[in-house]
PDB file of C-alpha atoms in Angstrom:
ATOM      1  CA  MET A   1       0.166   0.228  -0.032  1.00 86.00           C
ATOM      2  CA  GLY A   2       3.033   2.310   0.586  1.00 90.00           C
ATOM      3  CA  SER A   3       3.692   1.836  -3.170  1.00 90.00           C
ATOM      4  CA  PHE A   4      -0.041   2.493  -4.012  1.00 89.00           C
ATOM      5  CA  PHE A   5       0.177   5.778  -2.325  1.00 93.00           C
ATOM      6  CA  VAL A   6       3.709   6.764  -4.035  1.00 93.00           C
ATOM      7  CA  ASP A   7       1.932   6.366  -7.392  1.00 90.00           C
ATOM      8  CA  LEU A   8      -1.074   7.830  -6.605  1.00 90.00           C
ATOM      9  CA  LEU A   9       0.181  10.900  -4.794  1.00 94.00           C
ATOM     10  CA  SER A  10       3.865  11.843  -6.797  1.00 92.00           C
ATOM     11  CA  PHE A  11       2.339  13.564  -9.606  1.00 89.00           C
ATOM     12  CA  ASP A  12       0.204  16.270  -7.737  1.00 93.00           C
ATOM     13  CA  HIS A  13       3.221  15.953  -4.632  1.00 95.00           C
ATOM     14  CA  GLU A  14       6.586  16.359  -3.804  1.00 96.00           C
ATOM     15  CA  VAL A  15       7.022  12.965  -2.436  1.00 97.00           C
ATOM     16  CA  ALA A  16      10.067  10.792  -1.003  1.00 96.00           C
ATOM     17  CA  VAL A  17      10.220   7.259   0.356  1.00 96.00           C
ATOM     18  CA  TYR A  18      12.267   5.843   3.425  1.00 96.00           C
ATOM     19  CA  ASP A  19      12.594   2.205   3.623  1.00 93.00           C
ATOM     20  CA  THR A  20      15.307   0.118   5.463  1.00 91.00           C
ATOM     21  CA  GLU A  21      15.177  -2.437   2.265  1.00 91.00           C
ATOM     22  CA  PRO A  22      16.516  -0.281  -0.561  1.00 89.00           C
ATOM     23  CA  ARG A  23      15.656  -2.781  -2.913  1.00 90.00           C
ATOM     24  CA  ARG A  24      11.716  -2.454  -2.180  1.00 90.00           C
ATOM     25  CA  MET A  25      12.000   1.314  -3.658  1.00 91.00           C
ATOM     26  CA  ARG A  26      13.669   0.207  -6.716  1.00 88.00           C
ATOM     27  CA  PHE A  27      10.759   0.390  -8.941  1.00 87.00           C
ATOM     28  CA  LEU A  28       8.803   3.239  -7.438  1.00 90.00           C
ATOM     29  CA  TYR A  29       8.687   6.471 -10.185  1.00 87.00           C
ATOM     30  CA  ASN A  30       8.930   9.962 -10.167  1.00 92.00           C
ATOM     31  CA  THR A  31      10.062  10.269  -6.092  1.00 94.00           C
ATOM     32  CA  GLN A  32      12.918  10.660  -3.946  1.00 96.00           C
ATOM     33  CA  ARG A  33      14.476   7.769  -2.353  1.00 95.00           C
ATOM     34  CA  PHE A  34      16.037   7.808   1.036  1.00 96.00           C
ATOM     35  CA  THR A  35      18.075   5.180   2.361  1.00 92.00           C
ATOM     36  CA  ALA A  36      18.979   6.814   5.876  1.00 95.00           C
ATOM     37  CA  LEU A  37      16.630   9.145   8.096  1.00 95.00           C
ATOM     38  CA  ASP A  38      19.301  12.035   7.970  1.00 95.00           C
ATOM     39  CA  GLU A  39      17.843  12.392   4.649  1.00 96.00           C
ATOM     40  CA  VAL A  40      14.703  13.292   5.512  1.00 97.00           C
ATOM     41  CA  ASP A  41      15.826  16.448   7.681  1.00 96.00           C
ATOM     42  CA  ALA A  42      16.774  18.177   4.715  1.00 95.00           C
ATOM     43  CA  PHE A  43      13.476  17.220   2.831  1.00 96.00           C
ATOM     44  CA  ASP A  44      11.356  18.631   5.624  1.00 96.00           C
ATOM     45  CA  PRO A  45       7.901  16.992   5.213  1.00 97.00           C
ATOM     46  CA  GLU A  46       4.531  18.652   5.646  1.00 97.00           C
ATOM     47  CA  LEU A  47       2.841  15.137   6.078  1.00 98.00           C
ATOM     48  CA  VAL A  48       4.310  11.658   6.817  1.00 98.00           C
ATOM     49  CA  LEU A  49       2.454   8.581   5.646  1.00 97.00           C
ATOM     50  CA  ASN A  50       3.612   5.623   7.972  1.00 97.00           C
ATOM     51  CA  ALA A  51       2.768   2.626   5.684  1.00 94.00           C
ATOM     52  CA  VAL A  52       4.768  -0.306   7.643  1.00 92.00           C
ATOM     53  CA  SER A  53       3.143  -3.186   9.532  1.00 86.00           C
ATOM     54  CA  LEU A  54       0.980  -2.444  12.604  1.00 85.00           C
ATOM     55  CA  LYS A  55       3.935  -4.188  14.800  1.00 85.00           C
ATOM     56  CA  TYR A  56       6.324  -1.591  13.678  1.00 90.00           C
ATOM     57  CA  THR A  57       4.318   1.298  12.883  1.00 93.00           C
ATOM     58  CA  LEU A  58       4.684   3.240  16.124  1.00 95.00           C
ATOM     59  CA  ALA A  59       8.240   2.596  16.291  1.00 95.00           C
ATOM     60  CA  ALA A  60       8.902   3.993  12.779  1.00 96.00           C
ATOM     61  CA  PHE A  61       7.125   7.133  14.162  1.00 97.00           C
ATOM     62  CA  ASP A  62       9.654   7.177  17.113  1.00 97.00           C
ATOM     63  CA  ASP A  63      12.532   6.883  14.905  1.00 97.00           C
ATOM     64  CA  LEU A  64      11.738   9.714  12.675  1.00 96.00           C
ATOM     65  CA  MET A  65      10.414  12.127  15.189  1.00 97.00           C
ATOM     66  CA  PRO A  66      14.010  13.780  15.462  1.00 97.00           C
ATOM     67  CA  HIS A  67      13.737  14.211  11.797  1.00 97.00           C
ATOM     68  CA  ILE A  68      10.806  15.825  11.149  1.00 97.00           C
ATOM     69  CA  GLY A  69       9.428  19.914  11.997  1.00 96.00           C
ATOM     70  CA  ARG A  70       6.699  20.485  14.717  1.00 95.00           C
ATOM     71  CA  ASP A  71       4.308  21.168  12.138  1.00 96.00           C
ATOM     72  CA  CYS A  72       4.350  17.923  10.361  1.00 98.00           C
ATOM     73  CA  ILE A  73       1.266  15.800  10.256  1.00 98.00           C
ATOM     74  CA  LEU A  74       1.528  12.060  11.253  1.00 98.00           C
ATOM     75  CA  SER A  75      -0.617   9.742   9.358  1.00 98.00           C
ATOM     76  CA  ASP A  76      -1.147   5.763   9.319  1.00 97.00           C
ATOM     77  CA  ILE A  77      -3.329   3.666   7.496  1.00 96.00           C
ATOM     78  CA  SER A  78      -3.218   0.570   9.744  1.00 93.00           C
ATOM     79  CA  SER A  79      -5.941  -2.135   9.827  1.00 89.00           C
ATOM     80  CA  VAL A  80      -6.012  -1.886  13.896  1.00 90.00           C
ATOM     81  CA  LYS A  81      -5.917   1.328  15.419  1.00 93.00           C
ATOM     82  CA  THR A  82      -5.460   0.160  19.250  1.00 89.00           C
ATOM     83  CA  GLY A  83      -3.447   2.784  21.147  1.00 91.00           C
ATOM     84  CA  PHE A  84      -3.069   5.162  18.312  1.00 95.00           C
ATOM     85  CA  ARG A  85      -4.897   7.794  19.701  1.00 95.00           C
ATOM     86  CA  GLU A  86      -2.884   8.150  22.783  1.00 96.00           C
ATOM     87  CA  TYR A  87      -0.077   7.850  20.812  1.00 97.00           C
ATOM     88  CA  TYR A  88      -0.529  10.685  18.649  1.00 97.00           C
ATOM     89  CA  GLU A  89      -1.609  12.614  21.564  1.00 96.00           C
ATOM     90  CA  GLN A  90       1.348  12.409  23.176  1.00 96.00           C
ATOM     91  CA  THR A  91       3.589  13.328  20.580  1.00 96.00           C
ATOM     92  CA  GLY A  92       2.358  17.016  20.068  1.00 94.00           C
ATOM     93  CA  HIS A  93       2.051  16.414  16.613  1.00 97.00           C
ATOM     94  CA  ARG A  94      -1.189  17.047  14.164  1.00 97.00           C
ATOM     95  CA  PHE A  95      -2.477  13.837  13.206  1.00 98.00           C
ATOM     96  CA  VAL A  96      -4.526  12.128  10.721  1.00 98.00           C
ATOM     97  CA  SER A  97      -5.566   8.431  10.497  1.00 98.00           C
ATOM     98  CA  SER A  98      -7.539   6.326   7.888  1.00 97.00           C
ATOM     99  CA  HIS A  99      -7.875   2.555   6.475  1.00 96.00           C
ATOM    100  CA  PRO A 100      -7.845   1.863   2.900  1.00 93.00           C
ATOM    101  CA  MET A 101     -10.295  -1.219   3.040  1.00 88.00           C
ATOM    102  CA  PHE A 102      -8.394  -2.897   0.133  1.00 84.00           C
ATOM    103  CA  GLY A 103      -5.338  -4.199  -1.215  1.00 71.00           C
ATOM    104  CA  PRO A 104      -3.969  -5.871  -4.015  1.00 60.00           C
ATOM    105  CA  THR A 105      -4.853  -9.143  -3.273  1.00 57.00           C
ATOM    106  CA  PHE A 106      -8.524  -8.565  -4.521  1.00 57.00           C
ATOM    107  CA  ALA A 107      -9.304  -5.089  -5.495  1.00 60.00           C
ATOM    108  CA  ASN A 108      -9.122  -3.902  -9.078  1.00 67.00           C
ATOM    109  CA  LEU A 109      -6.631  -0.646  -8.351  1.00 65.00           C
ATOM    110  CA  GLY A 110      -7.639   0.996 -11.679  1.00 72.00           C
ATOM    111  CA  ASP A 111     -11.265   1.083 -10.419  1.00 79.00           C
ATOM    112  CA  LEU A 112     -12.161   1.194  -6.930  1.00 85.00           C
ATOM    113  CA  SER A 113     -15.595   2.441  -6.748  1.00 85.00           C
ATOM    114  CA  ARG A 114     -16.866  -0.837  -5.216  1.00 87.00           C
ATOM    115  CA  GLU A 115     -14.247  -0.564  -2.595  1.00 92.00           C
ATOM    116  CA  ASN A 116     -14.329   1.347   1.270  1.00 93.00           C
ATOM    117  CA  ALA A 117     -12.059   3.212   2.930  1.00 95.00           C
ATOM    118  CA  ILE A 118     -12.489   4.498   6.342  1.00 97.00           C
ATOM    119  CA  LEU A 119     -11.470   8.037   7.845  1.00 98.00           C
ATOM    120  CA  ILE A 120     -10.972   8.407  11.526  1.00 98.00           C
ATOM    121  CA  ASN A 121     -12.815  11.817  12.546  1.00 97.00           C
ATOM    122  CA  GLU A 122     -10.755  12.382  15.408  1.00 96.00           C
ATOM    123  CA  GLY A 123      -7.338  14.519  14.681  1.00 94.00           C
ATOM    124  CA  ASP A 124      -6.361  17.464  12.542  1.00 97.00           C
ATOM    125  CA  TYR A 125      -9.010  19.286  10.651  1.00 97.00           C
ATOM    126  CA  MET A 126      -6.890  19.697   7.568  1.00 96.00           C
ATOM    127  CA  GLY A 127      -5.182  16.270   7.362  1.00 97.00           C
ATOM    128  CA  ARG A 128      -8.736  14.744   7.338  1.00 97.00           C
ATOM    129  CA  ILE A 129      -9.862  17.088   4.414  1.00 97.00           C
ATOM    130  CA  PHE A 130      -6.665  15.964   2.551  1.00 97.00           C
ATOM    131  CA  PHE A 131      -7.810  12.145   2.793  1.00 97.00           C
ATOM    132  CA  ARG A 132     -11.146  12.863   2.511  1.00 97.00           C
ATOM    133  CA  ASP A 133     -10.715  14.726  -0.962  1.00 96.00           C
ATOM    134  CA  LEU A 134      -7.877  11.816  -2.066  1.00 95.00           C
ATOM    135  CA  TYR A 135     -10.458   8.982  -1.386  1.00 95.00           C
ATOM    136  CA  THR A 136     -13.089  11.020  -3.024  1.00 94.00           C
ATOM    137  CA  ARG A 137     -11.240  11.367  -5.831  1.00 92.00           C
ATOM    138  CA  LEU A 138     -10.500   7.538  -6.234  1.00 90.00           C
ATOM    139  CA  GLY A 139     -14.075   6.807  -6.373  1.00 92.00           C
ATOM    140  CA  LEU A 140     -14.148   5.132  -3.093  1.00 94.00           C
ATOM    141  CA  ASN A 141     -17.006   4.806  -0.551  1.00 94.00           C
ATOM    142  CA  LEU A 142     -16.196   6.865   2.497  1.00 96.00           C
ATOM    143  CA  LYS A 143     -17.031   6.388   6.303  1.00 96.00           C
ATOM    144  CA  GLU A 144     -15.950   8.680   8.924  1.00 97.00           C
ATOM    145  CA  LEU A 145     -15.416   6.454  12.515  1.00 97.00           C
ATOM    146  CA  SER A 146     -13.877   7.388  15.756  1.00 97.00           C
ATOM    147  CA  PHE A 147     -10.798   4.953  16.579  1.00 96.00           C
ATOM    148  CA  ASP A 148     -12.772   2.867  18.661  1.00 94.00           C
ATOM    149  CA  GLU A 149     -15.446   2.281  16.458  1.00 95.00           C
ATOM    150  CA  HIS A 150     -12.952   1.714  13.743  1.00 95.00           C
ATOM    151  CA  ASP A 151     -11.607  -1.178  15.436  1.00 93.00           C
ATOM    152  CA  GLU A 152     -14.786  -2.787  16.396  1.00 92.00           C
ATOM    153  CA  THR A 153     -15.870  -2.714  12.835  1.00 92.00           C
ATOM    154  CA  MET A 154     -12.757  -4.491  11.798  1.00 90.00           C
ATOM    155  CA  ALA A 155     -13.346  -7.122  14.091  1.00 88.00           C
ATOM    156  CA  TYR A 156     -17.072  -7.698  12.558  1.00 87.00           C
ATOM    157  CA  SER A 157     -15.909  -6.852   8.559  1.00 87.00           C
ATOM    158  CA  LEU A 158     -12.290  -9.207   8.703  1.00 87.00           C
ATOM    159  CA  SER A 159     -11.974 -10.974  11.760  1.00 89.00           C
ATOM    160  CA  ILE A 160     -15.058 -13.046  11.522  1.00 91.00           C
ATOM    161  CA  PRO A 161     -14.095 -13.554   7.576  1.00 92.00           C
ATOM    162  CA  PHE A 162     -10.514 -14.302   8.251  1.00 92.00           C
ATOM    163  CA  VAL A 163     -11.405 -17.071  11.045  1.00 93.00           C
ATOM    164  CA  SER A 164     -13.989 -18.815   8.748  1.00 93.00           C
ATOM    165  CA  THR A 165     -11.365 -18.877   6.131  1.00 94.00           C
ATOM    166  CA  PHE A 166      -8.861 -20.395   8.838  1.00 95.00           C
ATOM    167  CA  VAL A 167     -11.251 -23.100   9.437  1.00 93.00           C
ATOM    168  CA  PHE A 168     -12.430 -23.914   6.193  1.00 92.00           C
ATOM    169  CA  SER A 169      -8.402 -24.314   5.349  1.00 94.00           C
ATOM    170  CA  ALA A 170      -7.527 -26.095   8.051  1.00 94.00           C
ATOM    171  CA  LEU A 171      -9.997 -28.893   7.339  1.00 91.00           C
ATOM    172  CA  MET A 172      -8.977 -29.085   3.876  1.00 86.00           C
ATOM    173  CA  LYS A 173      -8.329 -32.060   1.859  1.00 82.00           C
ATOM    174  CA  HIS A 174      -8.199 -32.527  -2.000  1.00 78.00           C
ATOM    175  CA  GLN A 175     -11.471 -32.507  -4.327  1.00 75.00           C
ATOM    176  CA  ASP A 176     -11.252 -34.374  -7.466  1.00 79.00           C
ATOM    177  CA  THR A 177     -14.926 -33.089  -8.275  1.00 79.00           C
ATOM    178  CA  PRO A 178     -15.224 -29.690  -6.247  1.00 84.00           C
ATOM    179  CA  GLY A 179     -18.553 -28.002  -6.541  1.00 89.00           C
ATOM    180  CA  THR A 180     -19.028 -24.200  -7.549  1.00 92.00           C
ATOM    181  CA  THR A 181     -19.573 -23.301  -3.929  1.00 91.00           C
ATOM    182  CA  PHE A 182     -16.310 -25.093  -2.531  1.00 90.00           C
ATOM    183  CA  LYS A 183     -14.531 -23.335  -5.695  1.00 90.00           C
ATOM    184  CA  ARG A 184     -15.451 -20.157  -4.226  1.00 92.00           C
ATOM    185  CA  HIS A 185     -14.465 -20.942  -0.896  1.00 92.00           C
ATOM    186  CA  MET A 186     -11.237 -22.008  -2.186  1.00 91.00           C
ATOM    187  CA  LYS A 187     -10.333 -18.868  -4.268  1.00 91.00           C
ATOM    188  CA  ILE A 188     -11.294 -16.577  -0.926  1.00 92.00           C
ATOM    189  CA  ALA A 189      -8.741 -18.887   1.205  1.00 92.00           C
ATOM    190  CA  ARG A 190      -6.229 -18.709  -1.386  1.00 92.00           C
ATOM    191  CA  GLY A 191      -6.225 -14.986  -1.408  1.00 88.00           C
ATOM    192  CA  VAL A 192      -6.461 -14.417   2.078  1.00 89.00           C
ATOM    193  CA  LEU A 193      -3.515 -17.066   3.177  1.00 92.00           C
ATOM    194  CA  SER A 194      -1.560 -14.834   0.599  1.00 88.00           C
ATOM    195  CA  GLU A 195      -1.654 -11.963   2.580  1.00 81.00           C
ATOM    196  CA  ASP A 196       1.497 -11.655   4.986  1.00 79.00           C
ATOM    197  CA  ASP A 197       1.463 -13.167   8.015  1.00 86.00           C
ATOM    198  CA  THR A 198       1.835  -9.617   9.643  1.00 80.00           C
ATOM    199  CA  LEU A 199      -1.506  -8.636   8.117  1.00 79.00           C
ATOM    200  CA  LEU A 200      -3.432 -11.402   9.182  1.00 88.00           C
ATOM    201  CA  ARG A 201      -1.822 -11.496  12.888  1.00 87.00           C
ATOM    202  CA  GLU A 202      -2.694  -7.566  13.167  1.00 82.00           C
ATOM    203  CA  ILE A 203      -6.476  -8.213  12.335  1.00 86.00           C
ATOM    204  CA  LEU A 204      -6.752 -11.525  14.567  1.00 91.00           C
ATOM    205  CA  PHE A 205      -4.943  -9.601  17.491  1.00 89.00           C
ATOM    206  CA  ASN A 206      -7.429  -6.764  17.451  1.00 88.00           C
ATOM    207  CA  PRO A 207      -8.449  -6.406  20.761  1.00 88.00           C
ATOM    208  CA  HIS A 208     -12.138  -6.683  19.662  1.00 89.00           C
ATOM    209  CA  THR A 209     -11.379  -9.936  18.052  1.00 92.00           C
ATOM    210  CA  LYS A 210     -11.741 -12.621  20.544  1.00 93.00           C
ATOM    211  CA  PRO A 211     -15.846 -11.735  21.351  1.00 92.00           C
ATOM    212  CA  LYS A 212     -16.529 -12.299  17.637  1.00 91.00           C
ATOM    213  CA  VAL A 213     -14.446 -15.670  17.425  1.00 92.00           C
ATOM    214  CA  GLU A 214     -16.588 -16.564  20.486  1.00 94.00           C
ATOM    215  CA  GLY A 215     -19.597 -16.024  18.864  1.00 93.00           C
ATOM    216  CA  ILE A 216     -18.675 -18.224  16.050  1.00 93.00           C
ATOM    217  CA  ARG A 217     -17.919 -21.536  18.505  1.00 94.00           C
ATOM    218  CA  THR A 218     -21.250 -20.502  20.293  1.00 94.00           C
ATOM    219  CA  GLU A 219     -22.955 -20.928  16.827  1.00 95.00           C
ATOM    220  CA  LEU A 220     -21.074 -23.853  15.934  1.00 95.00           C
ATOM    221  CA  LYS A 221     -22.287 -25.726  19.170  1.00 96.00           C
ATOM    222  CA  GLN A 222     -25.700 -24.803  18.654  1.00 95.00           C
ATOM    223  CA  LEU A 223     -25.517 -26.009  14.799  1.00 96.00           C
ATOM    224  CA  LEU A 224     -23.769 -29.420  15.988  1.00 96.00           C
ATOM    225  CA  GLN A 225     -26.624 -29.608  18.621  1.00 97.00           C
ATOM    226  CA  ILE A 226     -29.265 -29.501  15.545  1.00 97.00           C
ATOM    227  CA  ILE A 227     -27.150 -31.532  13.852  1.00 97.00           C
ATOM    228  CA  ASP A 228     -26.918 -34.477  16.646  1.00 97.00           C
ATOM    229  CA  ASP A 229     -30.494 -34.156  16.974  1.00 97.00           C
ATOM    230  CA  ARG A 230     -31.553 -34.352  13.351  1.00 96.00           C
ATOM    231  CA  ASP A 231     -34.171 -31.786  14.636  1.00 96.00           C
ATOM    232  CA  GLU A 232     -35.758 -30.514  11.243  1.00 96.00           C
ATOM    233  CA  GLU A 233     -37.756 -28.099  12.749  1.00 96.00           C
ATOM    234  CA  ALA A 234     -34.523 -26.518  14.719  1.00 96.00           C
ATOM    235  CA  MET A 235     -32.856 -26.484  11.552  1.00 96.00           C
ATOM    236  CA  THR A 236     -35.484 -24.647   9.812  1.00 96.00           C
ATOM    237  CA  ALA A 237     -35.416 -21.990  12.187  1.00 96.00           C
ATOM    238  CA  TYR A 238     -31.867 -21.484  12.561  1.00 95.00           C
ATOM    239  CA  LEU A 239     -31.789 -21.089   8.691  1.00 96.00           C
ATOM    240  CA  THR A 240     -34.531 -18.714   9.060  1.00 96.00           C
ATOM    241  CA  ARG A 241     -32.752 -16.476  11.219  1.00 95.00           C
ATOM    242  CA  ILE A 242     -29.463 -16.634   9.915  1.00 94.00           C
ATOM    243  CA  ARG A 243     -31.071 -15.682   6.209  1.00 95.00           C
ATOM    244  CA  LYS A 244     -32.231 -12.400   7.710  1.00 95.00           C
ATOM    245  CA  ASN A 245     -28.797 -11.704   8.893  1.00 92.00           C
ATOM    246  CA  ILE A 246     -27.885 -11.214   5.412  1.00 89.00           C
ATOM    247  CA  GLN A 247     -30.455  -9.380   3.653  1.00 85.00           C
TER     248      GLN A 247
END
């Protein structure tokens, strides 16, 4: 996603990229490439977009602090925001946080009209205006949430599908004659499991994830009981209830 934002911003803004692994910058176009943090001093950015994985996001900000001015806006695109508000507030910097809800695995980056983005409604007003305009120009469906609301939403929209995919994959065995539903699930599973382990870990370690996983366990227990009892009425009632959830 860092490369995506470089491509997106570099024609309208002066952009520079810093990476601890220079090889990852070799295909970036129309941007300055920094291999040492000291190079950031002269560049004097107005906004820093932190696109490293969640495990290293706050540490990367810490490393960068001595090299940016007090007026520089801090920003992130992390998939989990726990502790970010408190961190930003103690830095004394203005900040803006967002989450583009798409990636190269499934999204068509040439047409994002069916994709979504979340903009945190806390932080610097002008920073929010910048990202609101940016996401609107991309045609994204934009939702504004608080830090807490964002993480709660991620537990629903990412944690539940990820865990369901893990269970499907854990029970997987070769199928010579897979049905249509099986093939669709397989495509999703391959896409999810092609993601970086760090991203998957970020989503599952969201503090709001555990209650959702416990909810899956509760539903499975109820379904198993219905199957054990071969209770047709209970199965019909169960299917009627869950169909209402996806209408």
